[in-house]
């Protein structure tokens, strides 16, 4: 009967209840969708970092990442490559020669990060070949081909077949220069990387930099499962104590914080919305209690104890919230499904995001766990919202309440 | 002798800038099966006395016993439970729950006593028929006239088989016909089923039908007339 009374009570003032339900639904839709947008963006960024930039973990000589000098190459790279070839969950691994370079065209000189890759292995690990928008993948020129980004091409005023002179430090610290021919122009979707990364064949560098063919500065490993990155990095760190083995979470600046803060951010957004809605529900329920002073007084007079009165107000609030909340989540779910499939093109803003390493098209997505947690948060908010109005109702003196008009 | 209601030198003082003594040392005994009207002008203390007898308000001094139970010694929760089991209330403004039907309004009191559904249904239907609303069981208060709503309130008051029914100005909002109708029902319940009624009223039609009239003036009993 208590449930029946509470349920019917919320429909006594249909407009007021509907306003609260719609406010809740809209609030949660906005909260869930913005969380999904953020999660989608983060997930894409994580995938980009892993699949296009860092892979799951990398081997380096311990000083290399800090000093970027040619002499800090990985010793024993062959045994690592052999290990990776037979290790479970490894999709691919590739060794690279990396050097900071001064790149010069007929019009401009500027800094670049020269990355010497094994073209075939790089296809597997970073799908570099799929990012080409012009030209080919180290194929049309046999001597010193180079791939540069569209951004670099514009900045250095070069095009396919143009010549670029790259100046680097060799193994002995001597400055050496060599010319390369642009065979391909790529666009990675990460503006920051496109600013500096230029790819050459690894096999072209030893002669320029006085390196041996097996002198790599980094070995990147791609796995079939993101979750294995950290444990496997730790495992190989133990196996190769003289090297530095780091997972993508430590290699990409800010990624660990981003991943850890990701779900917190979603709950903070929903939490803020729920706090705003909390006051709206408190206000509505307070009005409902004040309007029904006489009725609540009568209930207490005829034998409704405090627990029952409290429960009645609590149930009314929970009913209101649990209609609006799931309704908002349902709309959010449909919206997320639709935009998650087609993506949201950020248009002009996308360029800015792109500069920061984020994709210009976002595919929102929200994990089932988040839907469940948001529902629990709504339920908790409803209980919290009911406390003050319910306490107000409990403080009514039945003999005074009954006489109130 | 054991009384249904027994007040001994009950007083109620309302604090304020000037304290008001609403009820002044009233001693009153009401026996089973009485049909008593407490009358008096506005401000004479009728409602205050009724509220204290019903356990809705506590006296400043004195003792109130209902069927031998001292109300002053009961906690708030004990009083609520006591009211549920021992006292029926009929209020001036009917005070039905608008979202429940006549049947549900009558039933919810006994529901709280956890009585078997079959017995509950039988009792509710019998009561509503007795107050002449057998055909209005599924009507909500807004679909009933004032008189009909007050009859539902009487059925609700009797649903828990209370020791007595307290009715505060039950006819104040009713027209003559509804008043007569309600009084007929209450008188019949009193005579045929032995229900004890105590009214506060200044409605002459109620006073005329009462078998005992206790008059309050300035919080004191000025006369107690049995007929």
XYZ file of C-alpha atoms in Angstrom:
632
model
C 0.000 0.000 0.000
C 2.904 2.313 0.817
C 4.298 1.735 -2.650
C 0.876 2.317 -4.200
C 0.395 5.593 -2.314
C 3.908 6.782 -3.192
C 3.514 5.860 -6.862
C 0.137 7.585 -7.179
C 1.383 10.606 -5.243
C 3.998 11.390 -7.844
C 1.269 11.643 -10.484
C -0.879 14.029 -8.444
C 0.910 16.954 -9.986
C 1.729 15.526 -13.383
C 3.342 18.652 -14.819
C 5.649 19.110 -11.853
C 6.681 15.470 -11.825
C 7.202 15.464 -15.578
C 9.368 18.569 -15.353
C 11.579 16.811 -12.790
C 11.663 13.599 -14.824
C 12.562 15.474 -18.018
C 15.198 17.540 -16.193
C 16.716 14.349 -14.821
C 16.566 12.620 -18.184
C 18.154 15.580 -19.981
C 20.790 15.979 -17.307
C 21.750 12.338 -17.427
C 21.650 12.263 -21.192
C 24.060 15.207 -21.251
C 26.234 13.667 -18.542
C 26.343 10.197 -20.057
C 26.893 11.535 -23.556
C 29.701 13.880 -22.585
C 31.290 11.007 -20.664
C 30.927 8.801 -23.740
C 32.389 11.540 -25.916
C 35.374 11.840 -23.585
C 35.767 8.074 -23.299
C 35.559 7.706 -27.075
C 38.156 10.400 -27.550
C 40.446 8.848 -24.952
C 40.042 5.365 -26.358
C 40.903 6.583 -29.819
C 43.904 8.418 -28.450
C 45.018 5.276 -26.629
C 44.574 3.208 -29.780
C 46.482 5.805 -31.795
C 49.282 5.879 -29.267
C 49.555 2.100 -29.315
C 48.853 1.319 -32.936
C 50.548 4.274 -34.612
C 53.114 5.618 -32.221
C 54.424 3.621 -29.312
C 53.167 0.074 -29.826
C 52.633 -1.766 -26.505
C 56.171 -1.581 -25.197
C 59.607 -0.590 -26.341
C 63.212 -1.474 -25.611
C 65.851 1.261 -25.387
C 69.327 1.711 -24.078
C 68.654 3.414 -20.709
C 70.226 6.763 -21.724
C 68.784 6.960 -25.188
C 65.381 8.535 -24.541
C 66.966 11.321 -22.550
C 70.000 12.093 -24.689
C 68.988 10.839 -28.157
C 72.569 10.144 -29.186
C 73.491 7.582 -31.807
C 75.925 5.853 -29.488
C 73.142 4.679 -27.178
C 72.008 1.781 -29.308
C 70.626 -1.485 -28.015
C 73.261 -4.144 -27.678
C 72.051 -7.653 -28.365
C 69.128 -6.548 -30.501
C 69.189 -9.868 -32.369
C 68.346 -11.900 -29.277
C 65.481 -9.515 -28.442
C 64.131 -9.816 -31.981
C 64.369 -13.596 -31.724
C 62.584 -13.488 -28.352
C 59.797 -11.385 -29.749
C 59.385 -13.603 -32.787
C 58.548 -16.573 -30.558
C 56.769 -14.783 -27.668
C 53.024 -15.359 -27.239
C 50.599 -12.474 -27.870
C 53.173 -10.605 -29.997
C 51.671 -9.479 -33.292
C 54.895 -7.914 -34.486
C 58.090 -6.198 -33.434
C 60.438 -3.891 -35.246
C 63.821 -2.325 -34.608
C 64.402 1.336 -35.466
C 67.258 3.717 -35.749
C 66.273 7.116 -34.401
C 68.141 10.393 -34.733
C 67.433 14.064 -34.332
C 68.214 15.730 -37.587
C 68.378 19.067 -39.265
C 66.327 18.861 -42.422
C 66.862 21.239 -45.229
C 65.018 21.892 -48.466
C 65.724 24.508 -51.102
C 63.559 26.897 -49.099
C 63.879 26.058 -45.449
C 65.858 24.345 -42.739
C 64.243 22.843 -39.664
C 64.410 20.158 -37.010
C 63.134 16.659 -37.639
C 63.112 13.285 -36.012
C 64.600 10.840 -38.424
C 63.305 7.337 -37.970
C 64.960 4.485 -39.780
C 62.450 1.662 -40.166
C 62.210 -1.815 -41.592
C 59.410 -1.111 -44.116
C 57.867 -4.577 -43.972
C 57.891 -4.881 -40.178
C 56.697 -1.298 -39.770
C 53.647 -2.182 -41.859
C 52.689 -4.724 -39.211
C 53.536 -2.674 -36.152
C 52.375 0.872 -37.016
C 50.657 0.446 -40.395
C 52.780 3.332 -41.631
C 51.994 2.395 -45.226
C 48.275 3.042 -44.632
C 48.907 6.647 -43.651
C 50.255 7.683 -47.018
C 48.172 10.251 -48.835
C 50.555 10.745 -51.736
C 53.349 8.780 -53.355
C 54.404 5.280 -52.389
C 55.941 3.298 -49.553
C 59.727 3.453 -50.176
C 59.227 1.897 -53.601
C 59.709 4.393 -56.439
C 63.233 5.484 -55.548
C 65.988 3.008 -54.833
C 68.478 5.352 -53.136
C 67.634 7.107 -49.869
C 63.835 7.425 -50.144
C 62.107 9.383 -47.404
C 58.502 9.725 -46.198
C 57.492 13.062 -44.746
C 54.203 14.353 -43.428
C 51.852 16.610 -45.317
C 52.556 19.258 -42.731
C 56.303 19.018 -43.297
C 55.820 19.103 -47.037
C 53.873 22.340 -46.716
C 56.288 23.791 -44.224
C 59.423 22.939 -46.247
C 57.674 23.723 -49.539
C 58.506 20.319 -51.001
C 56.561 17.724 -52.948
C 57.093 14.211 -54.257
C 60.523 13.689 -55.818
C 61.883 16.774 -54.028
C 65.289 16.468 -52.457
C 65.897 16.958 -48.764
C 69.259 17.132 -47.039
C 69.416 15.613 -43.595
C 72.210 16.389 -41.195
C 72.726 14.066 -38.242
C 75.384 13.097 -35.700
C 77.032 9.795 -36.424
C 78.145 7.209 -33.914
C 81.334 9.142 -33.255
C 79.596 12.454 -32.720
C 80.611 13.771 -36.126
C 78.123 15.813 -38.128
C 77.255 14.042 -41.360
C 74.830 14.935 -44.092
C 73.048 12.971 -46.748
C 70.379 13.709 -49.283
C 67.042 11.932 -49.481
C 64.311 11.974 -52.073
C 60.642 12.379 -51.053
C 58.730 9.300 -52.214
C 55.687 9.510 -49.992
C 53.669 12.032 -48.006
C 51.718 10.796 -45.029
C 49.157 12.145 -42.593
C 49.034 10.314 -39.268
C 46.141 12.157 -37.595
C 48.449 13.340 -34.846
C 49.576 16.887 -35.560
C 52.398 16.792 -33.059
C 54.027 13.765 -34.669
C 53.443 15.079 -38.160
C 55.412 18.150 -37.186
C 58.709 16.251 -36.841
C 58.646 12.585 -37.900
C 60.384 11.673 -41.134
C 60.753 8.007 -42.068
C 63.637 6.469 -43.987
C 64.725 2.907 -44.589
C 66.755 1.577 -41.682
C 69.104 -0.061 -44.120
C 70.084 3.351 -45.549
C 71.344 4.728 -42.240
C 74.261 2.510 -41.119
C 76.520 3.820 -43.823
C 75.612 7.428 -43.030
C 75.791 7.144 -39.241
C 78.628 4.600 -39.002
C 76.319 2.074 -37.379
C 76.217 -1.695 -37.764
C 73.210 -3.206 -39.444
C 71.926 -4.545 -36.089
C 72.410 -1.323 -34.126
C 68.897 -0.248 -33.234
C 67.956 2.557 -30.905
C 64.516 1.217 -30.218
C 62.569 -1.972 -30.622
C 58.806 -1.557 -30.605
C 56.505 -4.496 -29.851
C 52.825 -4.747 -30.726
C 50.649 -7.203 -28.781
C 47.189 -8.639 -29.325
C 45.966 -7.376 -25.920
C 46.370 -3.910 -24.383
C 46.210 -5.312 -20.865
C 49.374 -7.346 -21.360
C 51.546 -4.307 -22.128
C 52.580 -3.547 -18.573
C 53.142 -7.120 -17.320
C 55.096 -8.051 -20.427
C 57.197 -4.892 -20.231
C 57.979 -5.760 -16.619
C 58.779 -9.334 -17.580
C 61.275 -8.260 -20.272
C 62.718 -5.547 -18.072
C 63.626 -8.332 -15.677
C 65.054 -10.399 -18.494
C 67.074 -7.486 -19.935
C 68.164 -5.497 -16.877
C 70.716 -3.461 -18.837
C 68.030 -2.041 -21.086
C 65.034 0.121 -20.429
C 61.735 -1.627 -21.201
C 58.735 0.651 -20.886
C 55.081 0.215 -21.751
C 53.186 2.775 -23.803
C 51.709 4.172 -20.571
C 55.151 5.377 -19.545
C 56.425 6.206 -23.008
C 53.655 8.562 -24.103
C 53.620 11.699 -21.989
C 50.522 12.023 -19.842
C 48.927 8.770 -20.991
C 49.012 7.061 -17.610
C 47.333 10.062 -15.996
C 44.854 10.252 -18.873
C 43.910 6.591 -18.559
C 43.635 6.710 -14.789
C 41.668 9.971 -14.810
C 39.473 8.837 -17.718
C 36.644 7.168 -15.815
C 36.971 9.587 -12.913
C 36.338 12.442 -15.320
C 33.144 10.767 -16.532
C 31.865 10.353 -12.984
C 32.826 13.926 -12.085
C 30.702 15.236 -14.969
C 27.726 13.065 -14.016
C 28.302 13.887 -10.342
C 28.158 17.636 -10.986
C 24.958 17.229 -13.012
C 23.445 15.053 -10.313
C 24.293 17.576 -7.600
C 22.456 20.253 -9.585
C 19.517 17.896 -10.058
C 19.643 16.941 -6.388
C 18.617 20.445 -5.396
C 15.859 20.501 -7.984
C 14.468 17.238 -6.610
C 14.805 18.424 -3.001
C 12.856 21.539 -3.971
C 10.135 19.527 -5.707
C 9.785 17.048 -2.866
C 9.790 19.845 -0.314
C 6.924 21.485 -2.190
C 5.113 18.158 -2.287
C 5.549 17.716 1.463
C 4.446 21.272 2.247
C 1.376 20.950 0.065
C 0.427 17.731 1.821
C 1.021 18.878 5.380
C -2.541 18.085 6.441
C -2.556 14.735 4.725
C 0.751 13.690 6.253
C -0.493 14.910 9.630
C -3.599 12.755 9.195
C -1.467 9.738 8.296
C 0.586 10.225 11.425
C -2.555 10.742 13.492
C -4.187 7.517 12.366
C -1.126 5.374 12.861
C 1.477 5.900 10.137
C 4.691 5.741 12.111
C 7.737 7.850 11.305
C 9.412 5.048 9.415
C 6.414 4.718 7.100
C 6.180 8.465 6.467
C 9.913 8.546 5.784
C 9.622 5.571 3.449
C 6.700 7.141 1.595
C 8.661 10.333 0.808
C 11.758 8.265 0.045
C 9.824 6.024 -2.375
C 8.276 9.005 -4.151
C 11.725 10.510 -4.694
C 13.204 7.213 -5.801
C 10.310 6.651 -8.233
C 10.782 10.107 -9.753
C 14.514 9.596 -10.081
C 14.312 6.056 -11.319
C 11.942 7.071 -14.118
C 13.983 10.097 -15.194
C 17.378 8.483 -14.688
C 16.983 5.360 -16.817
C 15.006 7.359 -19.389
C 17.959 9.727 -19.755
C 20.353 6.797 -19.932
C 18.216 5.103 -22.583
C 18.212 8.243 -24.735
C 21.955 8.585 -24.111
C 22.473 4.927 -25.087
C 20.609 5.405 -28.381
C 22.467 8.629 -29.088
C 25.823 7.066 -28.256
C 25.039 4.056 -30.442
C 24.128 6.291 -33.376
C 27.081 8.658 -33.074
C 29.410 5.833 -32.051
C 28.828 4.176 -35.405
C 29.043 7.241 -37.626
C 31.363 9.364 -35.519
C 31.142 13.069 -34.786
C 33.211 15.255 -37.056
C 34.547 18.109 -34.981
C 34.876 20.215 -38.123
C 37.030 23.299 -37.692
C 37.681 22.410 -34.078
C 39.012 19.056 -35.209
C 42.194 20.673 -36.500
C 42.963 21.999 -33.039
C 42.325 18.593 -31.473
C 44.461 17.073 -34.195
C 47.341 19.310 -33.237
C 47.100 17.892 -29.721
C 47.224 14.335 -30.957
C 43.478 13.646 -30.892
C 41.420 12.508 -33.816
C 39.166 15.046 -35.547
C 36.355 12.464 -35.691
C 35.198 11.191 -32.325
C 33.324 7.930 -31.857
C 31.575 8.212 -28.467
C 31.298 5.047 -26.439
C 30.322 4.242 -22.875
C 31.058 0.978 -21.131
C 28.215 -1.054 -19.626
C 29.908 -0.623 -16.273
C 29.517 3.157 -16.606
C 25.778 2.829 -17.298
C 25.416 0.667 -14.198
C 27.503 3.015 -12.078
C 25.551 6.065 -13.246
C 22.269 4.279 -12.379
C 23.645 3.540 -8.911
C 24.681 7.202 -8.603
C 21.134 8.308 -9.546
C 19.679 5.937 -6.965
C 22.040 7.243 -4.298
C 21.208 10.816 -5.301
C 17.476 10.044 -4.997
C 17.936 8.733 -1.485
C 20.018 11.762 -0.588
C 17.426 14.096 -2.107
C 14.652 12.480 -0.083
C 16.312 12.906 3.288
C 15.633 16.599 3.873
C 11.972 16.635 2.713
C 11.335 13.401 4.597
C 12.859 14.831 7.767
C 10.705 17.920 7.304
C 7.656 15.658 7.096
C 8.678 13.803 10.239
C 8.892 17.041 12.171
C 5.224 17.793 11.518
C 3.038 17.772 14.568
C -0.064 15.793 13.578
C -2.464 17.894 15.645
C -1.156 21.121 14.071
C -0.742 19.642 10.597
C -4.337 18.437 10.429
C -5.669 21.930 11.053
C -3.469 23.557 8.413
C -5.384 24.716 5.375
C -15.003 1.109 37.371
C -12.906 0.894 34.211
C -13.552 3.770 31.800
C -12.759 3.873 28.119
C -11.437 7.396 28.617
C -10.467 8.891 31.932
C -8.848 12.299 32.316
C -7.746 13.545 35.721
C -7.083 17.244 36.243
C -5.722 17.608 32.720
C -4.347 21.010 31.790
C -2.728 22.322 28.645
C -0.828 25.583 28.598
C 0.480 26.962 25.312
C 3.692 28.883 25.809
C 4.010 32.296 24.270
C 4.566 35.918 25.208
C 1.379 35.472 27.180
C 0.916 31.780 28.094
C -2.560 30.518 27.232
C -4.254 27.903 29.362
C -6.364 26.118 26.751
C -7.565 23.320 29.050
C -7.768 23.869 32.778
C -7.739 20.871 35.103
C -10.419 18.877 33.298
C -11.458 15.602 34.850
C -13.755 13.531 32.656
C -14.744 9.886 32.509
C -16.307 8.338 29.430
C -17.728 4.860 29.556
C -18.034 2.296 26.837
C -20.874 2.793 24.329
C -21.302 6.497 25.082
C -22.339 9.012 22.404
C -20.809 12.143 23.873
C -20.567 15.650 22.506
C -18.004 18.059 23.896
C -19.384 21.488 23.168
C -18.475 25.070 23.770
C -17.699 28.308 21.982
C -14.638 28.753 19.817
C -11.477 28.806 21.919
C -13.114 26.924 24.775
C -10.550 24.080 24.488
C -12.693 21.385 22.796
C -10.183 20.463 20.113
C -7.222 20.668 22.504
C -8.965 18.268 24.883
C -9.831 15.923 22.027
C -6.267 16.028 20.712
C -4.937 15.098 24.139
C -7.439 12.260 24.524
C -6.402 11.039 21.057
C -2.719 11.129 21.960
C -2.000 13.776 19.325
C -0.996 16.308 21.930
C 0.479 15.916 25.395
C -1.016 17.588 28.480
C 1.051 20.073 30.477
C -0.186 18.371 33.633
C -2.680 15.718 34.689
C -3.348 12.187 33.571
C -5.118 10.702 30.544
C -5.951 7.020 30.526
C -7.454 5.120 27.613
C -8.745 1.711 28.615
C -6.425 1.935 31.619
C -3.303 2.856 29.578
C -1.635 6.086 30.669
C -0.883 8.073 27.516
C 1.566 10.427 29.232
C 3.995 7.574 29.795
C 4.114 6.533 26.151
C 6.886 7.441 23.714
C 6.058 9.037 20.373
C 6.235 5.700 18.548
C 4.185 3.906 21.212
C 1.542 6.608 20.882
C 1.401 6.180 17.087
C 0.959 2.438 17.512
C -1.604 2.956 20.253
C -3.610 5.326 18.076
C -3.564 2.802 15.241
C -4.965 0.017 17.402
C -7.214 1.798 19.880
C -8.493 5.112 18.493
C -10.495 5.991 15.394
C -10.358 9.557 14.076
C -12.834 11.554 12.031
C -11.613 15.013 11.082
C -13.497 18.154 10.171
C -12.010 18.260 6.651
C -12.399 14.508 6.015
C -8.648 14.213 5.334
C -8.870 11.231 3.031
C -5.882 10.289 0.908
C -6.782 11.721 -2.500
C -4.861 9.128 -4.495
C -6.688 6.173 -2.938
C -10.212 4.943 -3.600
C -12.858 4.794 -0.861
C -12.037 1.127 -0.381
C -8.297 1.715 -0.233
C -8.731 4.656 2.145
C -10.625 2.393 4.515
C -8.336 -0.559 3.991
C -4.933 1.029 4.553
C -5.515 1.338 8.312
C -6.076 -2.398 8.692
C -3.302 -3.146 6.245
C -0.905 -1.700 8.763
C -2.239 -4.213 11.287
C -1.230 -7.036 8.955
C -4.655 -8.638 8.834
C -5.303 -11.400 6.318
C -6.485 -10.075 2.922
C -9.758 -12.015 2.916
C -10.758 -10.756 6.354
C -9.626 -7.300 5.363
C -11.760 -7.259 2.216
C -14.793 -8.517 4.095
C -14.420 -5.907 6.813
C -13.855 -3.011 4.418
C -16.805 -3.948 2.256
C -19.053 -4.396 5.295
C -18.039 -1.015 6.707
C -18.535 0.840 3.438
C -21.943 -0.776 3.024
C -22.836 0.225 6.572
C -22.072 3.864 5.796
C -24.088 3.575 2.586
C -21.185 3.593 0.126
C -21.310 0.016 -1.108
C -21.543 1.321 -4.665
C -18.765 3.903 -4.314
C -15.963 1.640 -3.219
C -13.782 2.379 -6.205
C -14.389 6.099 -6.261
C -11.633 8.468 -5.325
C -12.357 11.322 -2.871
C -12.618 13.874 -5.678
C -15.477 11.820 -7.122
C -17.416 11.902 -3.829
C -19.506 14.629 -2.183
C -18.438 16.108 1.160
C -20.970 13.942 3.004
C -19.804 10.833 1.223
C -16.181 11.621 1.993
C -17.001 12.052 5.666
C -18.766 8.677 5.623
C -15.621 7.112 4.172
C -13.742 8.811 7.026
C -16.136 7.140 9.508
C -15.593 3.756 7.845
C -11.829 4.342 7.997
C -12.068 5.296 11.679
C -13.895 2.047 12.431
C -11.736 -0.191 10.274
C -9.233 -1.080 12.975
C -12.030 -1.840 15.498
C -10.930 0.951 17.828
C -11.953 1.360 21.476
C -13.650 4.624 20.554
C -13.977 7.159 17.746
C -12.935 10.790 18.216
C -14.674 13.141 15.812
C -13.521 16.748 15.644
C -16.335 18.912 14.287
C -17.369 16.152 11.865
C -20.316 18.047 10.428
C -18.732 21.476 10.143
C -18.351 21.254 6.376
C -21.564 19.351 5.620
C -24.999 20.489 4.503
C -28.111 19.598 6.537
C -28.965 16.464 4.611
C -25.450 15.080 4.786
C -25.235 15.962 8.468
C -28.459 14.079 9.256
C -27.313 11.150 7.163
C -23.918 11.000 8.924
C -25.478 11.328 12.361
C -27.945 8.523 11.562
C -25.067 6.253 10.614
C -23.012 7.091 13.700
C -26.015 6.717 16.005
C -26.815 3.327 14.487
C -23.205 2.158 14.854
C -23.328 3.339 18.453
C -26.579 1.619 19.282
C -26.297 -1.548 17.244
C -22.551 -2.193 17.353
C -21.682 -0.469 20.602
C -19.162 1.939 19.075
C -18.201 4.720 21.499
C -18.225 8.185 19.887
C -16.812 11.398 21.326
C -17.419 14.565 19.288
C -16.214 18.082 19.623
C -18.862 20.285 18.062
C -20.836 23.449 18.212
C -23.359 22.176 15.676
C -26.751 22.142 17.359
C -27.880 19.190 15.205
C -25.101 17.047 16.674
C -25.729 18.320 20.182
C -29.417 17.399 19.830
C -28.528 13.793 18.959
C -25.883 13.324 21.702
C -26.750 11.285 24.782
C -24.238 13.176 26.883
C -23.196 16.777 26.452
C -20.075 18.100 28.182
C -19.777 21.884 27.931
C -16.409 23.584 28.109
C -15.985 27.265 28.795
C -12.501 28.812 29.020
C -10.945 25.360 29.233
C -13.040 24.206 32.180
C -16.086 21.929 32.279
C -19.015 24.167 32.992
C -21.692 21.455 32.686
C -21.968 17.705 32.082
C -25.458 16.651 31.073
C -26.571 13.071 30.475
C -29.808 12.456 28.590
